[in-house]
Coordinates of C-alpha atoms in Angstrom, one line a residue:
X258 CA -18.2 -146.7 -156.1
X259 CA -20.1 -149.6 -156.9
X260 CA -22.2 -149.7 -160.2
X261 CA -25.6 -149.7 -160.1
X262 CA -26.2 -153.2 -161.7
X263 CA -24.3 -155.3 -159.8
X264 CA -25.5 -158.1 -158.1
X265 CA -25.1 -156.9 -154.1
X266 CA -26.9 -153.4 -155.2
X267 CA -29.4 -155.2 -156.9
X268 CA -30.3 -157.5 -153.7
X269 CA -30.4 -154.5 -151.9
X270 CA -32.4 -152.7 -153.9
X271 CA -34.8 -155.9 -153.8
X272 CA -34.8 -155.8 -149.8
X273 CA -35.5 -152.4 -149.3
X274 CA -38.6 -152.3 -152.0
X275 CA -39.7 -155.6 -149.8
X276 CA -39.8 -153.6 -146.6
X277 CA -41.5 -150.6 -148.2
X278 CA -44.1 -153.5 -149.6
X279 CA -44.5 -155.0 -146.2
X280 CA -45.0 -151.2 -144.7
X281 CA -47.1 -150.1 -147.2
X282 CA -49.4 -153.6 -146.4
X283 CA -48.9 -152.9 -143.0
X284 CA -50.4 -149.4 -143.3
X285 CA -53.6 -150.5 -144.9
X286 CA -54.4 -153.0 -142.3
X287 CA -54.1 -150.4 -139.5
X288 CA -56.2 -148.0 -142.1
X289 CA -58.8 -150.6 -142.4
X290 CA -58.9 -151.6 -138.7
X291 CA -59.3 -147.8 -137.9
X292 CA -62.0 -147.7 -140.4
X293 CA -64.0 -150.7 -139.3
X294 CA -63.2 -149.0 -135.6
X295 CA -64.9 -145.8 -136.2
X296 CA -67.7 -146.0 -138.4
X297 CA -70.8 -145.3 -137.1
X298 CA -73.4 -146.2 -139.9
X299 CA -76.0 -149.0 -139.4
X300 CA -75.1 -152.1 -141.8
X301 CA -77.9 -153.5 -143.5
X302 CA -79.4 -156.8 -141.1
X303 CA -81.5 -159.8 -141.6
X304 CA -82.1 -163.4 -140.4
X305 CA -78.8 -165.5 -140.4
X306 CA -77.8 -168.9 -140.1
X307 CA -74.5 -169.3 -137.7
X308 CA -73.5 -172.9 -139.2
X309 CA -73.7 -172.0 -142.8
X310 CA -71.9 -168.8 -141.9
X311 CA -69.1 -170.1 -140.0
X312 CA -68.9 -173.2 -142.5
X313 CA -68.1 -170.1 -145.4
X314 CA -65.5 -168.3 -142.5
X315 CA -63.4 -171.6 -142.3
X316 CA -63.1 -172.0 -145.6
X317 CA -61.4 -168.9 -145.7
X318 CA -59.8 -169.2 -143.0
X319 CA -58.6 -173.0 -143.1
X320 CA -54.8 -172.5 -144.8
X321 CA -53.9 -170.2 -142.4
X322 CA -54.9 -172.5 -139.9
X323 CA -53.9 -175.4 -141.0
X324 CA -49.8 -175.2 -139.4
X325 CA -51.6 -174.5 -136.7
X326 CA -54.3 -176.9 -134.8
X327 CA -56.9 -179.5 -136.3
X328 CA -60.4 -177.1 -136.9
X329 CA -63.3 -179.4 -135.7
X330 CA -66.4 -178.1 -135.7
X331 CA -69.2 -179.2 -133.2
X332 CA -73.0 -177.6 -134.6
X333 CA -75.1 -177.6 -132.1
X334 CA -78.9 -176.5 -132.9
X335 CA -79.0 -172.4 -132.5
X336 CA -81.6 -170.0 -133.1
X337 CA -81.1 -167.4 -136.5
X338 CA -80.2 -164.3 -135.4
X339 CA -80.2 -160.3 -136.7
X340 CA -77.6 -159.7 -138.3
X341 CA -75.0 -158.2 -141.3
X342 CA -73.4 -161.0 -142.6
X343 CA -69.9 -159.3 -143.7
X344 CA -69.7 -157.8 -139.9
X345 CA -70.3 -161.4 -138.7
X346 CA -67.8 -163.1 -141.1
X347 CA -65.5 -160.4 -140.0
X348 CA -65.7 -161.1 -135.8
X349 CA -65.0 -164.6 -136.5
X350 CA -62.3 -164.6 -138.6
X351 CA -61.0 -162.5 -136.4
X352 CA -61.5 -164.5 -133.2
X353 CA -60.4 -167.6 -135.6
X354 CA -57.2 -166.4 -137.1
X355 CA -56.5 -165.0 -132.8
X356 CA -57.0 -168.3 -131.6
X357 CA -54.4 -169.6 -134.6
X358 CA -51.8 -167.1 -133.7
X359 CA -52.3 -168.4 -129.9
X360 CA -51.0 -171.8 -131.0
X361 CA -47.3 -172.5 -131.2
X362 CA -47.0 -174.0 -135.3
X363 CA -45.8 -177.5 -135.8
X364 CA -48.2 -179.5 -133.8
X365 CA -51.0 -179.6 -135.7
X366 CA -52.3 -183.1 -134.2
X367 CA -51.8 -182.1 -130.8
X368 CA -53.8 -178.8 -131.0
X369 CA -57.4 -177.8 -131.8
X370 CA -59.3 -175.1 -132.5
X371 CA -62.6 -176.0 -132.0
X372 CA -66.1 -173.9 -133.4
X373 CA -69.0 -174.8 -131.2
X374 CA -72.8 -173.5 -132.0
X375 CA -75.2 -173.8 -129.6
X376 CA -78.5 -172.1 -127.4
X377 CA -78.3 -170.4 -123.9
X378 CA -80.9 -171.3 -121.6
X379 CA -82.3 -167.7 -122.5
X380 CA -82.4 -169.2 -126.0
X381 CA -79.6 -166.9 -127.4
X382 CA -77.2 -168.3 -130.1
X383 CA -74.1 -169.3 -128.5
X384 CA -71.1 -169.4 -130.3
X385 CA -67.5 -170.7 -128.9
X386 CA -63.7 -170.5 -130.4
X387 CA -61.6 -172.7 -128.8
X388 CA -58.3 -173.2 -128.5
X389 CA -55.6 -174.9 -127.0
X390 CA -53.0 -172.3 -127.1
X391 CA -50.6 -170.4 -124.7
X392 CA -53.5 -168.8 -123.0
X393 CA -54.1 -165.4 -121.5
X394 CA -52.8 -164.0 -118.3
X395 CA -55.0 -163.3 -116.2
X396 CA -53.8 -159.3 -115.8
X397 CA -54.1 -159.3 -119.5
X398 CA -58.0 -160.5 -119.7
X399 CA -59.6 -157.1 -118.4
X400 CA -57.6 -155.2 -121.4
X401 CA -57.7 -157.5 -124.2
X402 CA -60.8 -155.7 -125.4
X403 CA -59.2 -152.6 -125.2
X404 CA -58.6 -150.5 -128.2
X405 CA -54.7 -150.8 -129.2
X406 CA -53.7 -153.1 -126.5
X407 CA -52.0 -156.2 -128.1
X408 CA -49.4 -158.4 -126.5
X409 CA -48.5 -159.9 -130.1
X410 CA -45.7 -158.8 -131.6
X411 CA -44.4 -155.7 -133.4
X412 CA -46.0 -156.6 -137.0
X413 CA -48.5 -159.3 -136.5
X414 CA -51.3 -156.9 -134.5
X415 CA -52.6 -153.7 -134.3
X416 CA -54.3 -154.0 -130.7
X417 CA -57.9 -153.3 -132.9
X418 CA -59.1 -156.8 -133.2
X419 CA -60.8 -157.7 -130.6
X420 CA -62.0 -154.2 -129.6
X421 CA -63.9 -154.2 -133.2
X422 CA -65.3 -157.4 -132.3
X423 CA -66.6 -156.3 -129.3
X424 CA -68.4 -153.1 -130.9
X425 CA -69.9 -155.0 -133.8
X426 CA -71.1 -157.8 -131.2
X427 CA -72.7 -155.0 -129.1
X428 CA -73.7 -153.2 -131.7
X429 CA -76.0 -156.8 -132.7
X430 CA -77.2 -156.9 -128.8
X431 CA -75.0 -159.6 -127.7
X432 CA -71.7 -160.0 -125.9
X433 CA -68.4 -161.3 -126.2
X434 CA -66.6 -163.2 -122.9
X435 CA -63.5 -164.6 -122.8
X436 CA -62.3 -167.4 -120.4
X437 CA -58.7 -168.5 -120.5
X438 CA -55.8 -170.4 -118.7
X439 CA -52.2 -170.0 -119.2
X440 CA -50.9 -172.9 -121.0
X441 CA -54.3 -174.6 -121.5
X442 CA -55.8 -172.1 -123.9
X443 CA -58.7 -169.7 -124.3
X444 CA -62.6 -169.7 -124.9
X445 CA -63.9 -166.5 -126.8
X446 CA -68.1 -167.0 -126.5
X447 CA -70.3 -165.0 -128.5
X448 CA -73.8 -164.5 -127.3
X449 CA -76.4 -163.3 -129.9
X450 CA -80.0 -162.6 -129.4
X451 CA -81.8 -164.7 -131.6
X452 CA -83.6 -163.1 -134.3
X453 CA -87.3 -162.1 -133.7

């Protein structure tokens, strides 16, 4: 029998406390997801300002980006709206990091996500992540918002993503529309009311 120090039992010992790590993180994610899925209480709300909010997102968001696609931001004038700013952070980070996951690494220069504020002609806040990934198909576009429904794979989504966004965008009056060709990319849009 092998002894317990030597240096094959050792590695192995390392790779299987790596895959219960990686589980264990896996588990929380879907915990937290399910969390942020299900609860029902009314965040606290108040007048924000979409530029200086998404300008704080990308920074958190930018090295996980940055293998991916240029970020370039285009700030068009929009209207403050109502709103928790956690639960707003949280739909576009999510809609950023989706948009990142879309794009193929290595070709940073050739790819783009851009961020693009503006006002509907109802004077709503408009708000657009776009990308120039692999795109949707279109059988896929009626589910995407679906709870659980994921076409990434085993490890790098839970299917709750967008659904989450969705509720908390509802939840805030607006809406959330996608637009998308394969191979050319997607458009997520959100539409807030603009704060009273």
């Amino acid at each position: 029998a092998p002894e317990l120090s030597s240096p094959d039992r050792l590695q192995e010992m390392l790779r299987a406390l790596e895959a219960c790590r990686t589980g264990a993180e896996r588990v929380r994610l879907i915990v937290r997801d399910l969390s942020s899925f299900s609860r029902v209480e009314q965040d606290a709300t108040r007048p924000v300002d979409l530029p200086k909010l998404l300008e704080s997102t990308i920074s958190m968001i930018k090295n996980e980006v940055r293998h991916h696609a240029r970020l370039v931001k285009e700030f068009d004038p929009c209207p403050l709206v109502e709103g928790n700013e956690a639960r707003l952070i949280q739909i576009f980070l999510n809609l950023i990091q989706n948009a990142a996951q879309a794009i193929t690494p290595g070709d940073v220069e050739g790819n783009s996500i851009r961020i693009v504020t503006g006002t509907t002609a109802d004077g709503d806040a408009r708000i657009e992540i776009v990308d120039t990934g692999a795109g949707i198909p279109e059988e896929n576009l009626t589910r995407i918002f679906e709870a659980f429904f994921t076409t990434k794979p085993v490890g790098i989504g839970t299917g709750l993503g967008l659904a989450i966004c969705t509720k908390l965008v509802t939840g805030m009056g607006g809406h959330l529309e996608v637009e998308s060709q394969v191979g050319r990319g997607s458009t997520f849009r959100v539409v807030l009311p603009a704060a009273r």
